[in-house]
Amino acid sequence: MWGHKDAVEAFVRMAEDAEQTGYKLKIVSAFRSFSDQKKIWEDKWTGKTLVGGKKLNTSLPDPQARALKILQYSSMPGTSRHHWGTDFDFNSLDNAYFTTNRDGRRIYDWLVNHAANYGFCQVYTSKKGEGARTTGYEEEKWHWSYTPVAAWYQRQYPSDVGYERLTGFLGAETARAIGVIPGYVQGVNPECVQ
Ligand SMILES: [Zn+2]
């Protein structure tokens, strides 16, 4: 696995401190390339990977509707924060692990209370409740971002990447109509952008 040097160093500090108090933090996904993300996206787009038990190429023939369905949990190639090397998925890719499993609950509580001290922020918080996010991916309790670097990448994204560079994958033509940059790239927990 690979990551941005500053983010990896901060993670190592955090994981060592967590371990001292009995919490085992493990990265299950770090940097992902454009071609990694293109495979994840296109396998869902073409029906090779089922989404909610369905082949989206037949259940959602409309390209925008299909893209929006995939976007509940997977990024369009070129828009994933995992491209930046600043974002890591911890321990499990299942929200239920962090709410119903005893170890998962303890680790999530520890992250909520301590991760900010190391520069990490949960970008995909709940979309329910007062002051919650209104756009973007569903909640991901496992995805944490090293904001001293990532916040800058996010601010630069519309000018440094922009829609012109979101090409080279199936369904790319939907990106602008869906508003994937304001809706998803920028649709994060506002506390993580400061
Ligand atoms: Zn992630």
PDB file of C-alpha atoms and ligand atoms in Angstrom:
ATOM      1  CA  MET A   1       0.000   0.000   0.000  1.00  0.00           C
ATOM      2  CA  TRP A   2       1.067   3.565  -0.702  1.00  0.00           C
ATOM      3  CA  GLY A   3       0.293   6.976   0.772  1.00  0.00           C
ATOM      4  CA  HIS A   4       1.428  10.597   0.862  1.00  0.00           C
ATOM      5  CA  LYS A   5       4.569  10.796   3.034  1.00  0.00           C
ATOM      6  CA  ASP A   6       3.096  13.348   5.484  1.00  0.00           C
ATOM      7  CA  ALA A   7      -0.133  11.347   5.833  1.00  0.00           C
ATOM      8  CA  VAL A   8       1.734   8.075   6.403  1.00  0.00           C
ATOM      9  CA  GLU A   9       3.955   9.658   9.067  1.00  0.00           C
ATOM     10  CA  ALA A  10       0.913  11.088  10.852  1.00  0.00           C
ATOM     11  CA  PHE A  11      -0.834   7.725  10.628  1.00  0.00           C
ATOM     12  CA  VAL A  12       2.151   5.901  12.144  1.00  0.00           C
ATOM     13  CA  ARG A  13       2.208   8.365  15.082  1.00  0.00           C
ATOM     14  CA  MET A  14      -1.526   7.941  15.593  1.00  0.00           C
ATOM     15  CA  ALA A  15      -1.479   4.144  15.302  1.00  0.00           C
ATOM     16  CA  GLU A  16       1.423   3.866  17.773  1.00  0.00           C
ATOM     17  CA  ASP A  17      -0.380   6.032  20.324  1.00  0.00           C
ATOM     18  CA  ALA A  18      -3.605   4.111  19.762  1.00  0.00           C
ATOM     19  CA  GLU A  19      -1.832   0.812  20.275  1.00  0.00           C
ATOM     20  CA  GLN A  20      -0.353   2.012  23.591  1.00  0.00           C
ATOM     21  CA  THR A  21      -3.885   2.394  24.895  1.00  0.00           C
ATOM     22  CA  GLY A  22      -5.076  -0.896  23.429  1.00  0.00           C
ATOM     23  CA  TYR A  23      -6.603   0.130  20.099  1.00  0.00           C
ATOM     24  CA  LYS A  24      -5.459  -1.599  16.932  1.00  0.00           C
ATOM     25  CA  LEU A  25      -5.711   0.706  13.898  1.00  0.00           C
ATOM     26  CA  LYS A  26      -5.183  -0.983  10.569  1.00  0.00           C
ATOM     27  CA  ILE A  27      -5.257   0.528   7.067  1.00  0.00           C
ATOM     28  CA  VAL A  28      -7.334  -1.617   4.712  1.00  0.00           C
ATOM     29  CA  SER A  29      -7.135   0.763   1.730  1.00  0.00           C
ATOM     30  CA  ALA A  30      -4.796   3.687   1.018  1.00  0.00           C
ATOM     31  CA  PHE A  31      -3.671   5.130  -2.329  1.00  0.00           C
ATOM     32  CA  ARG A  32      -5.660   3.947  -5.368  1.00  0.00           C
ATOM     33  CA  SER A  33      -4.671   4.870  -8.935  1.00  0.00           C
ATOM     34  CA  PHE A  34      -6.985   6.124 -11.677  1.00  0.00           C
ATOM     35  CA  SER A  35      -6.861   2.683 -13.323  1.00  0.00           C
ATOM     36  CA  ASP A  36      -7.706   0.921 -10.003  1.00  0.00           C
ATOM     37  CA  GLN A  37     -10.748   3.188  -9.663  1.00  0.00           C
ATOM     38  CA  LYS A  38     -11.661   2.802 -13.350  1.00  0.00           C
ATOM     39  CA  LYS A  39     -11.870  -0.974 -12.854  1.00  0.00           C
ATOM     40  CA  ILE A  40     -14.068  -0.670  -9.726  1.00  0.00           C
ATOM     41  CA  TRP A  41     -16.330   1.854 -11.528  1.00  0.00           C
ATOM     42  CA  GLU A  42     -16.579   0.068 -14.876  1.00  0.00           C
ATOM     43  CA  ASP A  43     -17.246  -3.332 -13.273  1.00  0.00           C
ATOM     44  CA  LYS A  44     -20.296  -1.742 -11.630  1.00  0.00           C
ATOM     45  CA  TRP A  45     -21.195   0.199 -14.796  1.00  0.00           C
ATOM     46  CA  THR A  46     -21.195  -2.923 -17.006  1.00  0.00           C
ATOM     47  CA  GLY A  47     -22.930  -5.209 -14.488  1.00  0.00           C
ATOM     48  CA  LYS A  48     -19.869  -7.352 -13.824  1.00  0.00           C
ATOM     49  CA  THR A  49     -20.064  -6.327 -10.152  1.00  0.00           C
ATOM     50  CA  LEU A  50     -23.618  -6.395  -8.774  1.00  0.00           C
ATOM     51  CA  VAL A  51     -24.834  -3.255  -6.977  1.00  0.00           C
ATOM     52  CA  GLY A  52     -27.595  -3.928  -4.452  1.00  0.00           C
ATOM     53  CA  GLY A  53     -27.965  -7.371  -6.057  1.00  0.00           C
ATOM     54  CA  LYS A  54     -28.561  -5.878  -9.537  1.00  0.00           C
ATOM     55  CA  LYS A  55     -26.750  -5.595 -12.844  1.00  0.00           C
ATOM     56  CA  LEU A  56     -26.914  -1.848 -13.364  1.00  0.00           C
ATOM     57  CA  ASN A  57     -26.394  -2.037 -17.140  1.00  0.00           C
ATOM     58  CA  THR A  58     -29.899  -3.546 -17.428  1.00  0.00           C
ATOM     59  CA  SER A  59     -31.669  -2.248 -14.286  1.00  0.00           C
ATOM     60  CA  LEU A  60     -30.590   1.392 -14.874  1.00  0.00           C
ATOM     61  CA  PRO A  61     -30.136   1.992 -18.623  1.00  0.00           C
ATOM     62  CA  ASP A  62     -30.176   5.783 -18.132  1.00  0.00           C
ATOM     63  CA  PRO A  63     -26.493   6.830 -17.791  1.00  0.00           C
ATOM     64  CA  GLN A  64     -27.070   9.575 -15.214  1.00  0.00           C
ATOM     65  CA  ALA A  65     -29.247   7.357 -13.011  1.00  0.00           C
ATOM     66  CA  ARG A  66     -26.672   4.580 -13.233  1.00  0.00           C
ATOM     67  CA  ALA A  67     -23.807   6.913 -12.325  1.00  0.00           C
ATOM     68  CA  LEU A  68     -25.746   8.292  -9.340  1.00  0.00           C
ATOM     69  CA  LYS A  69     -26.418   4.761  -8.084  1.00  0.00           C
ATOM     70  CA  ILE A  70     -22.724   3.826  -8.250  1.00  0.00           C
ATOM     71  CA  LEU A  71     -21.841   7.132  -6.596  1.00  0.00           C
ATOM     72  CA  GLN A  72     -23.630   6.160  -3.400  1.00  0.00           C
ATOM     73  CA  TYR A  73     -20.471   4.307  -2.361  1.00  0.00           C
ATOM     74  CA  SER A  74     -17.918   4.416  -5.209  1.00  0.00           C
ATOM     75  CA  SER A  75     -16.138   7.382  -6.738  1.00  0.00           C
ATOM     76  CA  MET A  76     -15.883   8.221 -10.366  1.00  0.00           C
ATOM     77  CA  PRO A  77     -12.332   7.618 -11.631  1.00  0.00           C
ATOM     78  CA  GLY A  78     -10.391  10.859 -11.188  1.00  0.00           C
ATOM     79  CA  THR A  79     -12.552  12.075  -8.294  1.00  0.00           C
ATOM     80  CA  SER A  80     -11.549   9.660  -5.514  1.00  0.00           C
ATOM     81  CA  ARG A  81      -9.698  11.088  -2.526  1.00  0.00           C
ATOM     82  CA  HIS A  82      -7.787   7.803  -2.525  1.00  0.00           C
ATOM     83  CA  HIS A  83      -5.953   9.164  -5.605  1.00  0.00           C
ATOM     84  CA  TRP A  84      -4.374  11.777  -3.341  1.00  0.00           C
ATOM     85  CA  GLY A  85      -2.578   9.407  -0.961  1.00  0.00           C
ATOM     86  CA  THR A  86      -3.953  11.447   1.941  1.00  0.00           C
ATOM     87  CA  ASP A  87      -6.996   9.306   2.702  1.00  0.00           C
ATOM     88  CA  PHE A  88      -7.141   5.915   4.391  1.00  0.00           C
ATOM     89  CA  ASP A  89      -9.836   3.350   5.158  1.00  0.00           C
ATOM     90  CA  PHE A  90      -9.447   1.885   8.650  1.00  0.00           C
ATOM     91  CA  ASN A  91     -10.198  -1.631   9.896  1.00  0.00           C
ATOM     92  CA  SER A  92     -13.473  -2.481   8.063  1.00  0.00           C
ATOM     93  CA  LEU A  93     -15.492  -1.259   5.068  1.00  0.00           C
ATOM     94  CA  ASP A  94     -18.772  -1.809   6.911  1.00  0.00           C
ATOM     95  CA  ASN A  95     -20.510   0.868   8.997  1.00  0.00           C
ATOM     96  CA  ALA A  96     -22.161  -1.850  11.116  1.00  0.00           C
ATOM     97  CA  TYR A  97     -18.732  -3.012  12.331  1.00  0.00           C
ATOM     98  CA  PHE A  98     -18.229   0.403  13.946  1.00  0.00           C
ATOM     99  CA  THR A  99     -21.650   0.454  15.618  1.00  0.00           C
ATOM    100  CA  THR A 100     -22.401  -3.136  16.614  1.00  0.00           C
ATOM    101  CA  ASN A 101     -19.012  -4.861  17.028  1.00  0.00           C
ATOM    102  CA  ARG A 102     -17.434  -4.158  20.438  1.00  0.00           C
ATOM    103  CA  ASP A 103     -13.918  -3.607  19.045  1.00  0.00           C
ATOM    104  CA  GLY A 104     -15.296  -1.578  16.146  1.00  0.00           C
ATOM    105  CA  ARG A 105     -17.269   0.701  18.462  1.00  0.00           C
ATOM    106  CA  ARG A 106     -14.237   1.308  20.693  1.00  0.00           C
ATOM    107  CA  ILE A 107     -11.987   2.095  17.735  1.00  0.00           C
ATOM    108  CA  TYR A 108     -14.522   4.496  16.212  1.00  0.00           C
ATOM    109  CA  ASP A 109     -14.960   6.302  19.557  1.00  0.00           C
ATOM    110  CA  TRP A 110     -11.184   6.566  19.881  1.00  0.00           C
ATOM    111  CA  LEU A 111     -10.915   8.046  16.365  1.00  0.00           C
ATOM    112  CA  VAL A 112     -13.704  10.548  16.986  1.00  0.00           C
ATOM    113  CA  ASN A 113     -11.930  11.711  20.164  1.00  0.00           C
ATOM    114  CA  HIS A 114      -8.295  11.628  19.026  1.00  0.00           C
ATOM    115  CA  ALA A 115      -7.842  11.533  15.232  1.00  0.00           C
ATOM    116  CA  ALA A 116      -8.032  15.344  14.897  1.00  0.00           C
ATOM    117  CA  ASN A 117      -4.919  15.634  17.113  1.00  0.00           C
ATOM    118  CA  TYR A 118      -3.015  13.890  14.312  1.00  0.00           C
ATOM    119  CA  GLY A 119      -4.677  15.816  11.456  1.00  0.00           C
ATOM    120  CA  PHE A 120      -7.259  13.187  10.506  1.00  0.00           C
ATOM    121  CA  CYS A 121     -10.921  13.942   9.843  1.00  0.00           C
ATOM    122  CA  GLN A 122     -13.902  11.750   8.887  1.00  0.00           C
ATOM    123  CA  VAL A 123     -14.947  13.222   5.524  1.00  0.00           C
ATOM    124  CA  TYR A 124     -18.083  11.158   4.863  1.00  0.00           C
ATOM    125  CA  THR A 125     -20.097  11.718   8.003  1.00  0.00           C
ATOM    126  CA  SER A 126     -23.801  10.942   8.389  1.00  0.00           C
ATOM    127  CA  LYS A 127     -26.212  12.747   6.056  1.00  0.00           C
ATOM    128  CA  LYS A 128     -28.983  12.639   8.690  1.00  0.00           C
ATOM    129  CA  GLY A 129     -29.691  15.220  11.375  1.00  0.00           C
ATOM    130  CA  GLU A 130     -29.221  18.925  11.914  1.00  0.00           C
ATOM    131  CA  GLY A 131     -26.217  20.541  10.222  1.00  0.00           C
ATOM    132  CA  ALA A 132     -25.428  17.277   8.414  1.00  0.00           C
ATOM    133  CA  ARG A 133     -23.972  17.034   4.916  1.00  0.00           C
ATOM    134  CA  THR A 134     -26.612  17.329   2.211  1.00  0.00           C
ATOM    135  CA  THR A 135     -24.710  16.000  -0.809  1.00  0.00           C
ATOM    136  CA  GLY A 136     -22.180  13.330  -1.664  1.00  0.00           C
ATOM    137  CA  TYR A 137     -21.477   9.774  -0.607  1.00  0.00           C
ATOM    138  CA  GLU A 138     -23.307   7.912   2.096  1.00  0.00           C
ATOM    139  CA  GLU A 139     -21.702   7.714   5.522  1.00  0.00           C
ATOM    140  CA  GLU A 140     -18.334   5.927   5.735  1.00  0.00           C
ATOM    141  CA  LYS A 141     -17.141   5.537   9.300  1.00  0.00           C
ATOM    142  CA  TRP A 142     -13.920   3.948   8.038  1.00  0.00           C
ATOM    143  CA  HIS A 143     -12.688   6.698   5.678  1.00  0.00           C
ATOM    144  CA  TRP A 144     -10.372   9.300   7.289  1.00  0.00           C
ATOM    145  CA  SER A 145      -8.469  12.073   5.569  1.00  0.00           C
ATOM    146  CA  TYR A 146      -5.187  13.763   6.477  1.00  0.00           C
ATOM    147  CA  THR A 147      -6.474  17.313   6.131  1.00  0.00           C
ATOM    148  CA  PRO A 148      -3.225  19.368   6.350  1.00  0.00           C
ATOM    149  CA  VAL A 149      -2.550  18.139   2.799  1.00  0.00           C
ATOM    150  CA  ALA A 150      -6.000  17.020   1.583  1.00  0.00           C
ATOM    151  CA  ALA A 151      -7.818  20.286   2.295  1.00  0.00           C
ATOM    152  CA  TRP A 152      -5.450  22.051  -0.097  1.00  0.00           C
ATOM    153  CA  TYR A 153      -5.877  19.371  -2.785  1.00  0.00           C
ATOM    154  CA  GLN A 154      -9.627  19.741  -2.423  1.00  0.00           C
ATOM    155  CA  ARG A 155      -9.548  23.516  -2.800  1.00  0.00           C
ATOM    156  CA  GLN A 156      -7.368  23.232  -5.897  1.00  0.00           C
ATOM    157  CA  TYR A 157      -9.426  20.444  -7.468  1.00  0.00           C
ATOM    158  CA  PRO A 158     -11.833  22.482  -9.667  1.00  0.00           C
ATOM    159  CA  SER A 159      -8.964  24.401 -11.292  1.00  0.00           C
ATOM    160  CA  ASP A 160      -6.216  21.742 -11.245  1.00  0.00           C
ATOM    161  CA  VAL A 161      -8.400  18.802 -12.341  1.00  0.00           C
ATOM    162  CA  GLY A 162     -11.833  20.069 -13.382  1.00  0.00           C
ATOM    163  CA  TYR A 163     -14.291  18.394 -15.758  1.00  0.00           C
ATOM    164  CA  GLU A 164     -11.869  18.569 -18.716  1.00  0.00           C
ATOM    165  CA  ARG A 165      -9.728  15.858 -17.127  1.00  0.00           C
ATOM    166  CA  LEU A 166     -12.589  13.575 -16.047  1.00  0.00           C
ATOM    167  CA  THR A 167     -12.389  11.387 -19.151  1.00  0.00           C
ATOM    168  CA  GLY A 168     -11.247   7.923 -20.180  1.00  0.00           C
ATOM    169  CA  PHE A 169     -13.863   5.725 -18.506  1.00  0.00           C
ATOM    170  CA  LEU A 170     -17.399   4.492 -19.238  1.00  0.00           C
ATOM    171  CA  GLY A 171     -20.025   7.053 -18.224  1.00  0.00           C
ATOM    172  CA  ALA A 172     -17.549   9.948 -18.060  1.00  0.00           C
ATOM    173  CA  GLU A 173     -19.997  12.077 -20.063  1.00  0.00           C
ATOM    174  CA  THR A 174     -22.353  12.194 -17.033  1.00  0.00           C
ATOM    175  CA  ALA A 175     -19.837  13.912 -14.737  1.00  0.00           C
ATOM    176  CA  ARG A 176     -20.747  17.510 -15.547  1.00  0.00           C
ATOM    177  CA  ALA A 177     -24.525  16.992 -15.693  1.00  0.00           C
ATOM    178  CA  ILE A 178     -24.497  15.263 -12.323  1.00  0.00           C
ATOM    179  CA  GLY A 179     -22.284  17.982 -10.861  1.00  0.00           C
ATOM    180  CA  VAL A 180     -19.823  15.453  -9.496  1.00  0.00           C
ATOM    181  CA  ILE A 181     -17.310  18.145  -8.454  1.00  0.00           C
ATOM    182  CA  PRO A 182     -19.556  20.302  -6.239  1.00  0.00           C
ATOM    183  CA  GLY A 183     -21.755  17.368  -5.203  1.00  0.00           C
ATOM    184  CA  TYR A 184     -19.165  14.705  -4.421  1.00  0.00           C
ATOM    185  CA  VAL A 185     -15.583  16.020  -4.496  1.00  0.00           C
ATOM    186  CA  GLN A 186     -16.656  19.017  -2.392  1.00  0.00           C
ATOM    187  CA  GLY A 187     -19.521  17.222  -0.597  1.00  0.00           C
ATOM    188  CA  VAL A 188     -17.567  16.446   2.560  1.00  0.00           C
ATOM    189  CA  ASN A 189     -17.822  17.160   6.256  1.00  0.00           C
ATOM    190  CA  PRO A 190     -17.137  20.949   6.416  1.00  0.00           C
ATOM    191  CA  GLU A 191     -14.885  20.451   9.467  1.00  0.00           C
ATOM    192  CA  CYS A 192     -12.396  18.663   7.175  1.00  0.00           C
ATOM    193  CA  VAL A 193     -11.904  21.598   4.792  1.00  0.00           C
ATOM    194  CA  GLN A 194     -10.590  24.215   7.258  1.00  0.00           C
TER     195      GLN A 194
HETATM  196 ZN    ZN B   1     -12.173   5.240   1.419  1.00  0.00          ZN
END
